[in-house]
Amino acid sequence: MARATIRDVAERSGVSITTVSHVLNDVPGKRVSSQTRKRVQKVAAELLYTPNQLARGLRTQRTRMIGFLSDRVSTTPFAGRMILGAQDAAAEAGSLLLLLNSGGDPDLEAREVEALLERQVDGIVYAIFYHRIVTPPESLRRGPAVLLDARSVDGAISSVVPDEVGGSRAAVEELLAAGHRRIGFVNNVDDIPARSLRLTGFRQALEVYGVPFEQSLIVERDPDARGGFSGAIELLSPIHRPTGIFCFNDRMAMGVYQAASTLGLCIPDDLSVVGFDDQEFVSDSLWPGLTTVALPHYEMGRWAVGTLLDQINSQPPYPVAHALIPCPVVRRGSVGSPPALDADSPTAAH
């Protein structure tokens, strides 16, 4: 069966090809009666007519394709939510997402950007494995672009990142609100933005509750279970150990759970623990379940594509926007009241 054409729709509807085009492309400002509009739409549905997207693109200078270029996002546990948010926002606007992964290879990355531009995508989302400050390929500046989970060095490209400070502040306030006043922090040793930003949130939470900051309660380790175990053993060895520990991520929190078990401590009766990331295969599988802070990957993906579409629908120079997306607390069973303190304990005065 031959595919129906716009001429077929026009002839059966009894109107011109131009009128059919105006109706099916929803061209603004064209005077087409509601009766005619309904008749054209009905005939198009009966004939299973779909507009020629290539021809439409030539007229509108739009391909309705958005490039999604990542370094290693597609291979991480967070990829699904981030890509789903981007896909949902694109689909709602009638666009398709083209996914490419560079594996962190800068040469391949540059070639992939060129390939997307050659295919005349309407814009590009440049997604990063974790929150970083980056220098993206110069060719990315030739059209609409948004950085996802990253910021450019010069701030000239729109970007969206998680609110690391607000998230860590909320995490530590969970412990403070439960009555903890001696709180340790197992931080990441890597020099990345999240390391300093989450420490800032940690300090802000203590300040709100009037709790003095103690450098001795901060340790830095590799951001995995082994690092969390090592850091917790150091923090929990002194006589006046912390009653709560905030961890840079959920994998480190897993190591804290292991250290607590090794030392004969029960969570949350003897020690409360809060993580960051909400990696469900970790946080929801620990016992008790880990109270943590969720990284807003879905929301960041939606924001990135929504902002990119705003640029696509504007004229250069494209508007630049930067967003911090809130990181909500996910409460499970790892936070309780601090254990009873001896009267001569230095923490009892707080």
XYZ file of C-alpha atoms in Angstrom:
350
model
C 0.000 0.000 0.000
C 1.432 3.372 -1.097
C 2.077 5.906 1.620
C -0.480 8.716 1.699
C 0.755 12.137 0.607
C -0.245 15.619 1.641
C -1.962 15.938 -1.782
C -4.142 12.908 -0.942
C -5.220 14.556 2.312
C -5.965 17.833 0.539
C -8.055 16.199 -2.207
C -10.176 14.128 0.177
C -10.621 17.087 2.566
C -11.582 19.431 -0.253
C -9.011 22.051 0.699
C -5.673 23.259 -0.621
C -2.325 21.640 0.128
C -1.339 24.871 1.885
C -4.320 24.604 4.241
C -3.449 20.993 5.078
C 0.133 22.057 5.819
C -1.051 24.866 8.094
C -3.361 22.514 10.008
C -1.013 19.565 10.445
C 1.994 21.724 11.256
C -0.101 23.869 13.591
C 1.222 27.026 11.967
C 0.379 30.010 14.197
C -1.552 33.021 12.870
C -3.331 31.160 10.033
C -7.101 31.535 9.825
C -8.483 28.036 9.488
C -11.979 27.367 10.816
C -12.332 24.760 13.549
C -14.640 22.740 11.256
C -12.025 22.622 8.490
C -9.273 21.861 10.965
C -11.197 18.892 12.373
C -11.995 17.579 8.864
C -8.341 17.713 7.800
C -7.181 16.013 10.977
C -9.826 13.284 10.560
C -8.848 12.592 6.956
C -5.134 12.543 7.830
C -5.834 9.971 10.567
C -7.927 7.821 8.216
C -5.174 7.844 5.590
C -2.486 7.213 8.225
C -0.703 10.279 6.888
C 2.460 11.437 8.660
C 4.343 14.601 7.633
C 7.683 14.220 5.895
C 10.075 15.135 8.697
C 12.962 15.811 6.308
C 10.918 18.280 4.290
C 9.601 19.868 7.463
C 13.149 20.239 8.739
C 14.206 22.016 5.541
C 11.377 24.512 5.995
C 11.796 25.113 9.716
C 15.589 24.697 9.932
C 14.921 22.093 12.641
C 15.679 18.372 12.588
C 13.936 17.678 15.906
C 17.002 15.716 16.966
C 19.023 16.464 20.094
C 22.507 15.092 20.630
C 23.262 13.601 24.061
C 27.028 13.191 24.359
C 28.503 11.697 27.528
C 31.920 10.666 28.749
C 30.887 7.600 30.758
C 27.311 8.397 31.819
C 25.784 5.551 29.823
C 27.840 2.996 31.774
C 27.088 4.268 35.298
C 24.311 3.264 37.737
C 22.858 6.778 37.384
C 22.565 6.694 33.588
C 19.004 5.434 33.436
C 17.473 8.283 35.421
C 19.562 10.992 33.756
C 18.842 9.775 30.232
C 15.162 9.146 31.042
C 14.736 12.739 32.209
C 16.350 14.009 29.014
C 14.291 11.670 26.817
C 11.017 12.627 28.487
C 11.660 16.347 27.991
C 12.698 15.769 24.367
C 9.693 13.560 23.593
C 7.273 16.099 25.032
C 8.688 18.614 22.552
C 8.476 16.151 19.658
C 12.236 15.595 19.472
C 14.444 12.507 19.494
C 17.566 12.010 21.597
C 20.688 10.678 19.882
C 23.003 9.038 22.445
C 26.777 8.927 22.017
C 29.391 7.847 24.545
C 33.063 8.863 24.311
C 34.407 6.724 27.147
C 36.430 9.741 28.275
C 38.517 9.763 25.073
C 38.958 13.454 24.089
C 39.769 12.654 20.442
C 36.687 10.484 20.069
C 34.647 13.112 21.888
C 35.700 15.823 19.413
C 34.823 13.561 16.470
C 31.432 12.784 17.984
C 30.614 16.474 18.419
C 31.526 17.039 14.761
C 29.368 14.076 13.722
C 26.370 15.481 15.594
C 26.868 18.922 14.070
C 27.204 17.425 10.574
C 23.858 15.713 11.117
C 22.440 19.118 11.999
C 21.097 18.246 15.422
C 19.181 21.136 16.920
C 21.449 21.219 19.963
C 23.721 19.124 22.186
C 23.575 18.053 25.825
C 27.111 17.402 27.077
C 26.799 15.038 30.049
C 29.539 14.220 32.564
C 30.074 11.117 34.718
C 30.148 13.180 37.929
C 30.026 16.851 38.898
C 33.123 18.490 37.433
C 34.445 21.782 36.093
C 35.355 21.106 32.454
C 36.705 22.633 29.284
C 34.322 21.214 26.659
C 35.280 20.873 22.975
C 35.396 24.289 21.300
C 33.089 23.038 18.557
C 30.329 22.692 21.160
C 30.010 26.481 21.117
C 28.889 26.539 17.487
C 25.267 25.949 18.394
C 22.871 25.537 21.315
C 24.485 23.471 24.086
C 23.953 22.651 27.763
C 26.339 20.978 30.214
C 24.783 18.262 32.377
C 26.375 17.591 35.783
C 29.226 19.933 34.886
C 30.207 23.603 34.649
C 32.516 25.165 32.103
C 35.627 26.977 33.264
C 34.413 30.306 31.865
C 30.719 29.817 32.643
C 29.788 30.714 29.071
C 27.713 27.565 28.457
C 24.447 26.837 30.271
C 24.844 24.164 32.935
C 23.015 22.173 35.572
C 24.565 20.528 38.637
C 23.251 19.105 41.926
C 23.106 21.373 44.965
C 25.984 19.664 46.756
C 26.060 22.196 49.605
C 22.329 22.058 50.264
C 22.280 18.283 50.028
C 25.088 17.726 52.514
C 23.645 20.340 54.859
C 20.306 18.478 54.815
C 22.093 15.165 55.430
C 23.950 16.433 58.487
C 20.812 18.152 59.799
C 19.166 14.711 59.865
C 21.767 13.706 62.444
C 21.592 16.993 64.324
C 17.788 16.899 64.505
C 18.018 13.397 66.004
C 20.168 14.808 68.817
C 23.691 14.066 67.609
C 26.316 16.677 68.437
C 29.528 14.773 67.765
C 29.417 13.961 64.064
C 32.198 12.605 61.900
C 32.582 13.084 58.155
C 34.230 10.492 55.908
C 35.022 12.677 52.893
C 36.474 11.926 49.461
C 40.214 12.356 49.023
C 39.856 13.299 45.331
C 40.130 16.968 44.400
C 36.688 17.428 42.821
C 33.991 20.078 43.425
C 31.775 17.756 45.490
C 34.524 17.199 48.045
C 34.769 20.860 49.079
C 31.093 21.667 48.531
C 29.869 18.826 50.739
C 32.330 19.881 53.437
C 30.889 23.390 53.209
C 27.381 21.997 53.715
C 28.622 19.929 56.663
C 30.042 23.035 58.337
C 26.933 25.102 57.615
C 24.696 22.538 59.317
C 26.894 22.519 62.437
C 26.827 26.317 62.509
C 23.027 26.421 62.351
C 22.854 24.162 65.408
C 25.655 25.958 67.234
C 27.943 22.919 67.207
C 31.690 23.690 67.022
C 33.548 22.328 64.009
C 36.282 19.821 64.903
C 38.902 19.047 62.270
C 39.718 15.787 64.070
C 36.280 14.458 63.080
C 37.051 14.801 59.348
C 38.884 12.042 57.497
C 39.513 11.695 53.753
C 39.675 8.398 51.919
C 39.117 6.847 48.484
C 35.393 7.011 47.668
C 34.603 3.307 47.994
C 33.666 0.773 50.677
C 37.302 0.123 51.561
C 37.868 3.847 52.100
C 34.721 4.138 54.185
C 35.824 1.211 56.362
C 39.274 2.691 56.938
C 37.913 6.144 57.718
C 35.311 4.814 60.136
C 37.860 2.697 62.004
C 39.952 5.846 62.543
C 36.983 7.918 63.692
C 35.517 5.256 65.966
C 38.766 4.265 67.709
C 39.033 7.184 70.203
C 37.237 6.957 73.539
C 35.010 9.916 72.696
C 33.976 8.639 69.315
C 31.297 10.332 67.168
C 27.735 9.116 67.582
C 26.912 9.853 63.954
C 28.856 9.707 60.690
C 28.101 11.469 57.414
C 29.634 9.816 54.351
C 30.637 11.355 51.030
C 28.734 8.620 49.196
C 26.759 5.429 49.783
C 29.650 3.115 48.946
C 31.693 4.694 51.729
C 28.683 4.294 54.010
C 28.741 0.579 53.231
C 32.287 0.514 54.555
C 31.161 2.376 57.702
C 28.533 -0.329 58.277
C 31.288 -2.960 58.003
C 33.499 -1.053 60.447
C 30.654 -0.719 62.938
C 30.047 -4.470 62.760
C 33.752 -5.154 63.248
C 33.773 -2.955 66.370
C 30.591 -4.508 67.766
C 28.480 -1.381 67.216
C 24.832 -1.582 66.231
C 23.278 0.827 63.695
C 21.423 2.975 64.645
C 21.465 2.173 68.401
C 25.191 2.833 68.833
C 25.971 4.744 65.656
C 23.863 6.650 63.130
C 24.971 6.860 59.492
C 23.920 9.063 56.565
C 25.148 8.680 53.003
C 24.945 10.621 49.748
C 23.868 9.565 46.203
C 20.999 7.134 46.957
C 22.502 4.321 44.936
C 19.553 2.011 45.486
C 21.523 -1.199 45.036
C 23.563 -0.025 48.052
C 21.349 2.165 50.214
C 18.227 0.017 50.052
C 20.060 -3.303 50.427
C 21.948 -2.420 53.618
C 20.363 -3.376 56.930
C 19.026 -1.220 58.333
C 18.345 0.722 55.125
C 20.634 3.723 54.687
C 19.280 7.234 55.137
C 20.898 9.194 52.353
C 20.594 12.130 49.969
C 19.455 11.508 46.394
C 21.283 13.004 43.454
C 18.564 14.470 41.169
C 19.643 12.811 37.923
C 16.179 12.672 36.352
C 15.474 16.305 37.190
C 18.868 17.418 35.853
C 18.259 15.535 32.594
C 14.877 17.235 32.150
C 16.306 20.661 32.982
C 19.165 20.243 30.507
C 16.897 19.414 27.569
C 14.287 22.008 28.560
C 16.933 24.718 28.684
C 18.432 23.503 25.405
C 15.006 23.771 23.747
C 14.701 27.347 25.003
C 17.993 28.105 23.253
C 16.898 26.317 20.085
C 13.789 28.492 19.958
C 15.774 31.707 20.387
C 18.342 33.549 18.325
C 22.100 33.731 19.011
C 23.706 34.806 21.211
C 21.900 32.096 23.138
C 20.761 32.868 26.690
C 23.005 31.345 29.359
C 21.463 29.823 32.477
C 22.939 27.928 35.416
C 20.934 25.759 37.807
C 21.437 24.029 41.136
C 18.936 21.185 41.511
C 17.964 20.257 45.114
C 19.107 16.923 46.550
C 16.289 15.475 48.694
C 16.829 13.386 51.811
C 15.684 9.750 51.529
C 14.925 8.491 55.035
C 15.405 4.858 55.933
C 16.484 3.199 59.185
C 20.105 4.237 59.820
C 19.458 7.321 61.962
C 18.350 7.177 65.580
C 18.928 9.029 68.812
C 22.517 9.082 70.095
C 23.383 6.545 72.797
C 23.324 7.706 76.430
C 26.442 9.680 77.348
C 28.404 9.603 80.562
C 28.103 12.780 82.586
C 31.864 13.502 82.236
C 31.820 13.019 78.465
C 32.895 16.152 76.585
C 29.921 15.664 74.241
C 27.424 15.855 77.075
C 27.862 19.608 77.383
C 26.366 20.229 73.938
